[in-house]
């Protein structure tokens, strides 16, 4: 029989297996065998498994909770700082290098959902307000024990769901930054204007190492073409290879280019979540986006009136944007999008 610590380690091993030692299937089976033995479920009925699900899922929740900050950092760490806070703690981020010359602002959620407001920082801490975010789990304990779904599937569902919610909040804050940043930080053009973008990169670069973020429609137009008539071809061979393999360039004049994911609103495939016309140019080492994970992750099973069951993961999450006159936005006016945000 395995103890609690051993079971949690088996959960982590099944989610992120050490493939140099054993396969993902072996890691998942090791967890299944330990659970069956520890909880006496070798010959259990579906009803007996469901009775143990809250206890076993509580253990899985703890393991996923420990892995979640790093999982999100791996995805958004290029421009965001992710911190966890206790349920009874204030979500305060320490702000370093405040100077009298640079006006520092923060963008935080306002009174109504989806409306962000700005405020001036009066001290060296930045508070992020949190709210409950919910994502679908779609994996039951019975499916895990039968091997039809894995812990890695469960982790992927939760991670991708919260990742989408965090991106939505981040875009809400960045759109607000576009209306509040100095005029010099904002530019637009019909297509990709390298002269205008270069000016914005220089502004963001004065505050740190710049990074370009945008959605596929906008970043696909980013190019290192020189425009020199006497040079043929005027595009580096490496860029041609990248475009063939990835569809975009990952480096523009030494500046990393990051493609942000977009999501379809529904099954009609007509509307996207985000408008795609903006390129956001930020100092990446300043980590202007602050993500707070507060309290515990909780997976809850809800019964519908029809008798069907739905499983959801709940977590207190907050996203704020710390501004130091360093957020720059270039808008491609040729990209008309029906995105919601």
XYZ file of C-alpha atoms in Angstrom:
341
model
C 0.000 0.000 0.000
C 1.226 3.470 -0.850
C 1.050 6.418 1.516
C -0.157 9.907 0.591
C 3.282 11.214 -0.384
C 3.973 8.197 -2.581
C 0.599 8.502 -4.286
C 1.187 12.208 -5.014
C 4.576 11.393 -6.498
C 2.937 8.734 -8.671
C 0.388 11.323 -9.854
C 3.176 13.723 -10.837
C 5.078 10.903 -12.502
C 2.014 9.937 -14.537
C 1.433 13.547 -15.636
C 5.076 14.220 -16.527
C 6.736 10.795 -16.843
C 10.501 10.392 -17.013
C 10.550 8.805 -20.457
C 14.217 7.910 -20.058
C 13.171 5.321 -17.454
C 9.661 4.210 -18.448
C 6.838 5.013 -20.848
C 3.835 7.224 -20.160
C 1.603 4.141 -20.138
C 3.805 2.476 -17.526
C 3.742 5.591 -15.331
C -0.030 5.816 -15.556
C -0.418 2.101 -14.815
C 1.827 2.419 -11.751
C -0.568 5.035 -10.336
C -3.600 2.864 -11.177
C -2.090 -0.180 -9.456
C -1.226 1.843 -6.347
C -4.743 3.306 -6.116
C -6.421 -0.076 -6.598
C -4.287 -1.624 -3.860
C -4.399 1.291 -1.405
C -8.157 1.809 -1.616
C -9.142 -1.832 -2.119
C -10.724 -1.265 -5.534
C -9.337 -4.305 -7.381
C -12.809 -5.770 -7.983
C -14.848 -2.653 -7.283
C -18.121 -1.770 -8.985
C -18.625 1.625 -10.657
C -20.686 2.689 -7.628
C -17.826 1.818 -5.244
C -15.365 3.708 -7.435
C -17.587 6.803 -7.443
C -17.796 6.617 -3.650
C -13.981 6.881 -3.432
C -13.648 9.511 -6.150
C -13.773 12.615 -3.881
C -10.987 11.249 -1.662
C -8.753 10.172 -4.551
C -9.423 13.331 -6.581
C -8.475 15.431 -3.549
C -5.052 13.797 -3.750
C -4.854 14.397 -7.503
C -5.902 18.033 -6.984
C -2.977 18.615 -4.603
C -0.482 17.212 -7.088
C -1.891 19.197 -10.026
C -1.977 22.318 -7.849
C 1.775 21.988 -7.271
C 2.473 21.467 -10.981
C 0.151 24.168 -12.328
C 2.308 27.286 -11.711
C 5.262 25.829 -13.622
C 2.971 24.514 -16.364
C 1.550 28.011 -16.884
C 5.010 29.594 -16.646
C 6.203 27.291 -19.436
C 3.472 28.736 -21.663
C 3.337 32.430 -20.679
C 6.647 32.843 -18.851
C 8.088 34.917 -21.680
C 6.005 37.901 -20.613
C 4.210 36.925 -17.392
C 5.097 36.314 -13.756
C 3.089 33.526 -12.093
C 2.781 33.336 -8.303
C 0.663 31.290 -5.919
C -0.924 32.691 -2.781
C -2.659 31.153 0.221
C -6.434 31.502 0.408
C -6.183 34.059 3.235
C -3.299 36.059 1.714
C -3.361 39.244 -0.355
C -2.127 38.823 -3.926
C 0.725 41.324 -3.804
C 3.555 41.379 -6.345
C 6.745 43.191 -5.418
C 7.655 45.849 -7.954
C 11.357 46.563 -8.354
C 13.140 49.581 -9.757
C 10.451 52.209 -9.330
C 11.794 55.579 -10.393
C 10.478 59.133 -10.162
C 11.058 59.792 -13.829
C 8.828 57.039 -15.214
C 5.105 57.131 -14.604
C 4.035 53.730 -13.303
C 0.522 52.500 -13.760
C -1.322 49.272 -13.192
C -4.325 47.853 -14.994
C -6.644 45.716 -12.902
C -10.189 44.375 -13.265
C -12.885 46.953 -12.568
C -16.273 46.544 -10.954
C -17.827 44.696 -13.889
C -16.446 41.533 -15.426
C -14.339 42.223 -18.490
C -13.931 45.952 -17.750
C -10.397 46.931 -16.776
C -9.390 50.193 -15.114
C -6.106 51.988 -14.510
C -4.661 53.371 -11.312
C -1.386 54.949 -10.317
C 0.939 52.999 -8.056
C 1.782 54.741 -4.801
C 4.084 52.090 -3.390
C 6.319 49.206 -4.368
C 3.668 46.531 -4.378
C 1.084 45.695 -6.985
C -2.138 43.999 -5.915
C -4.074 41.742 -8.279
C -7.730 41.023 -7.629
C -8.823 37.429 -8.171
C -12.036 35.735 -9.179
C -13.182 32.144 -9.589
C -12.393 30.634 -12.976
C -13.976 27.319 -13.974
C -12.923 24.881 -16.685
C -14.328 21.524 -17.730
C -12.427 18.423 -16.626
C -14.101 15.691 -18.751
C -12.143 12.878 -17.060
C -13.579 10.684 -14.295
C -11.817 8.422 -11.824
C -13.486 5.413 -13.416
C -11.991 6.330 -16.815
C -8.534 6.711 -15.251
C -8.701 3.350 -13.504
C -9.984 1.636 -16.661
C -7.143 3.175 -18.663
C -9.442 4.890 -21.174
C -8.134 8.272 -19.974
C -4.905 9.208 -18.254
C -3.787 11.671 -15.621
C -1.917 13.460 -18.398
C -5.280 13.939 -20.160
C -6.761 15.343 -16.960
C -3.821 17.725 -16.523
C -4.009 18.823 -20.162
C -7.733 19.609 -19.881
C -7.221 21.704 -16.752
C -4.071 23.432 -17.982
C -5.473 24.323 -21.395
C -8.735 25.534 -19.877
C -7.047 27.865 -17.403
C -4.536 28.915 -20.055
C -7.411 30.085 -22.263
C -9.007 32.003 -19.401
C -5.669 33.644 -18.540
C -5.099 34.661 -22.162
C -8.559 36.247 -22.267
C -7.847 38.267 -19.140
C -4.397 39.212 -20.428
C -5.834 40.462 -23.716
C -8.458 42.490 -21.845
C -5.677 44.204 -19.917
C -3.512 44.753 -23.012
C -6.413 46.246 -24.951
C -6.862 48.686 -22.073
C -3.141 49.484 -22.199
C -3.580 50.448 -25.852
C -5.940 53.266 -24.843
C -3.757 54.503 -21.959
C -0.202 54.275 -23.288
C 1.581 57.444 -24.514
C 0.930 58.394 -28.126
C 4.514 57.510 -29.019
C 3.807 53.901 -28.005
C 0.987 53.450 -30.501
C 1.299 53.036 -34.274
C -0.763 51.627 -37.108
C -0.531 50.894 -40.791
C -2.007 48.933 -43.656
C -0.042 45.719 -43.329
C 3.306 45.306 -41.572
C 5.231 48.599 -41.393
C 8.774 47.740 -40.317
C 9.749 51.412 -39.789
C 6.871 51.984 -37.351
C 7.473 48.676 -35.565
C 11.204 49.404 -35.232
C 10.388 52.670 -33.418
C 8.145 50.820 -30.976
C 10.800 48.167 -30.391
C 13.257 50.911 -29.493
C 10.829 52.349 -26.912
C 10.132 48.951 -25.306
C 13.846 48.145 -25.472
C 14.595 51.178 -23.301
C 12.830 49.371 -20.451
C 14.172 45.853 -21.011
C 14.567 43.100 -23.573
C 11.687 43.528 -26.033
C 9.417 40.771 -27.262
C 6.727 40.875 -29.985
C 3.440 39.078 -29.285
C 0.496 38.676 -31.590
C -1.974 36.323 -33.209
C -1.359 34.348 -36.381
C -2.876 36.855 -38.814
C -0.583 39.628 -37.558
C 2.650 37.752 -36.801
C 2.505 35.942 -40.141
C 3.180 39.325 -41.777
C 6.288 40.042 -39.720
C 9.291 39.777 -42.037
C 13.015 40.452 -42.052
C 12.988 41.493 -45.718
C 15.588 44.229 -46.149
C 13.889 46.274 -48.857
C 17.272 46.799 -50.518
C 16.822 46.710 -54.289
C 20.429 45.696 -54.875
C 20.104 42.636 -52.617
C 18.685 39.399 -54.031
C 17.087 37.576 -52.421
C 16.259 40.230 -49.822
C 14.947 37.691 -47.279
C 17.353 35.532 -45.214
C 17.327 31.839 -46.124
C 16.684 30.981 -42.464
C 13.447 32.968 -42.584
C 12.278 31.083 -45.658
C 12.927 27.805 -43.839
C 11.015 29.024 -40.761
C 8.054 30.150 -42.817
C 7.940 26.789 -44.533
C 8.120 24.889 -41.242
C 6.140 27.170 -38.886
C 4.343 29.748 -41.025
C 5.928 32.640 -39.100
C 9.368 33.966 -38.205
C 10.425 33.566 -34.581
C 13.060 36.319 -34.620
C 12.567 39.814 -36.072
C 15.785 41.862 -36.124
C 16.945 40.116 -32.963
C 13.569 40.395 -31.204
C 11.675 37.172 -30.350
C 8.253 36.820 -31.980
C 5.634 34.860 -30.017
C 2.389 33.622 -31.552
C -0.548 33.804 -29.152
C -3.277 31.157 -29.444
C -6.773 32.110 -30.531
C -9.943 30.139 -29.902
C -13.203 29.654 -31.785
C -16.280 30.922 -29.970
C -18.549 28.022 -30.952
C -19.079 25.141 -33.355
C -20.056 27.429 -36.250
C -16.367 28.322 -36.729
C -17.322 31.869 -37.698
C -16.137 33.927 -34.752
C -12.846 33.972 -32.886
C -12.336 34.991 -29.267
C -9.666 37.636 -30.000
C -9.266 40.352 -32.598
C -6.021 39.644 -34.417
C -4.912 43.026 -35.750
C -2.589 44.062 -32.897
C 1.092 43.352 -32.296
C 2.053 43.894 -28.644
C 5.671 44.882 -28.024
C 6.695 44.498 -24.377
C 9.899 44.303 -22.311
C 9.897 40.586 -21.515
C 12.352 40.689 -18.612
C 10.089 43.169 -16.837
C 7.308 40.511 -16.838
C 4.548 43.147 -17.155
C 1.724 40.598 -16.863
C 1.135 39.370 -13.308
C -0.826 36.134 -12.782
C -2.032 35.211 -9.296
C -3.197 31.691 -8.379
C -4.926 31.833 -5.010
C -6.176 29.124 -2.694
C -6.755 25.521 -3.691
C -7.690 23.858 -6.940
C -11.024 22.095 -6.521
C -12.576 19.541 -8.869
C -16.317 19.222 -8.357
C -18.878 16.890 -9.899
C -22.239 18.491 -10.658
C -25.364 16.525 -11.423
C -27.725 17.891 -14.077
C -31.517 17.595 -13.762
C -31.391 15.085 -16.629
C -29.192 12.819 -14.505
C -25.975 13.447 -16.460
C -22.822 14.459 -14.610
C -20.451 17.330 -15.311
C -17.012 17.757 -13.780
C -15.456 21.175 -13.366
C -12.189 22.454 -11.923
C -12.359 25.707 -9.960
C -9.471 28.017 -9.068
C -9.158 31.619 -7.883
C -7.169 33.409 -10.594
C -6.250 37.048 -11.133
C -4.448 38.762 -14.011
C -3.055 42.283 -13.923
C -0.806 44.332 -16.166
C 1.956 46.446 -14.687
C 2.768 49.407 -16.899
C 5.869 51.592 -16.946
C 5.160 53.445 -20.190
C 6.716 50.434 -21.834
C 3.767 48.721 -23.518
C 3.715 49.409 -27.257
C 1.043 48.382 -29.752
C 1.149 48.264 -33.538
C -2.221 47.794 -35.272
C -2.512 46.326 -38.742
C -5.584 48.119 -40.083
C -5.964 45.606 -42.913
C -6.901 42.856 -40.475
C -10.618 43.149 -39.826
C -11.631 40.565 -37.225
C -14.914 39.686 -35.576
C -13.165 38.614 -32.364
C -14.907 39.333 -29.093
C -11.871 40.763 -27.265
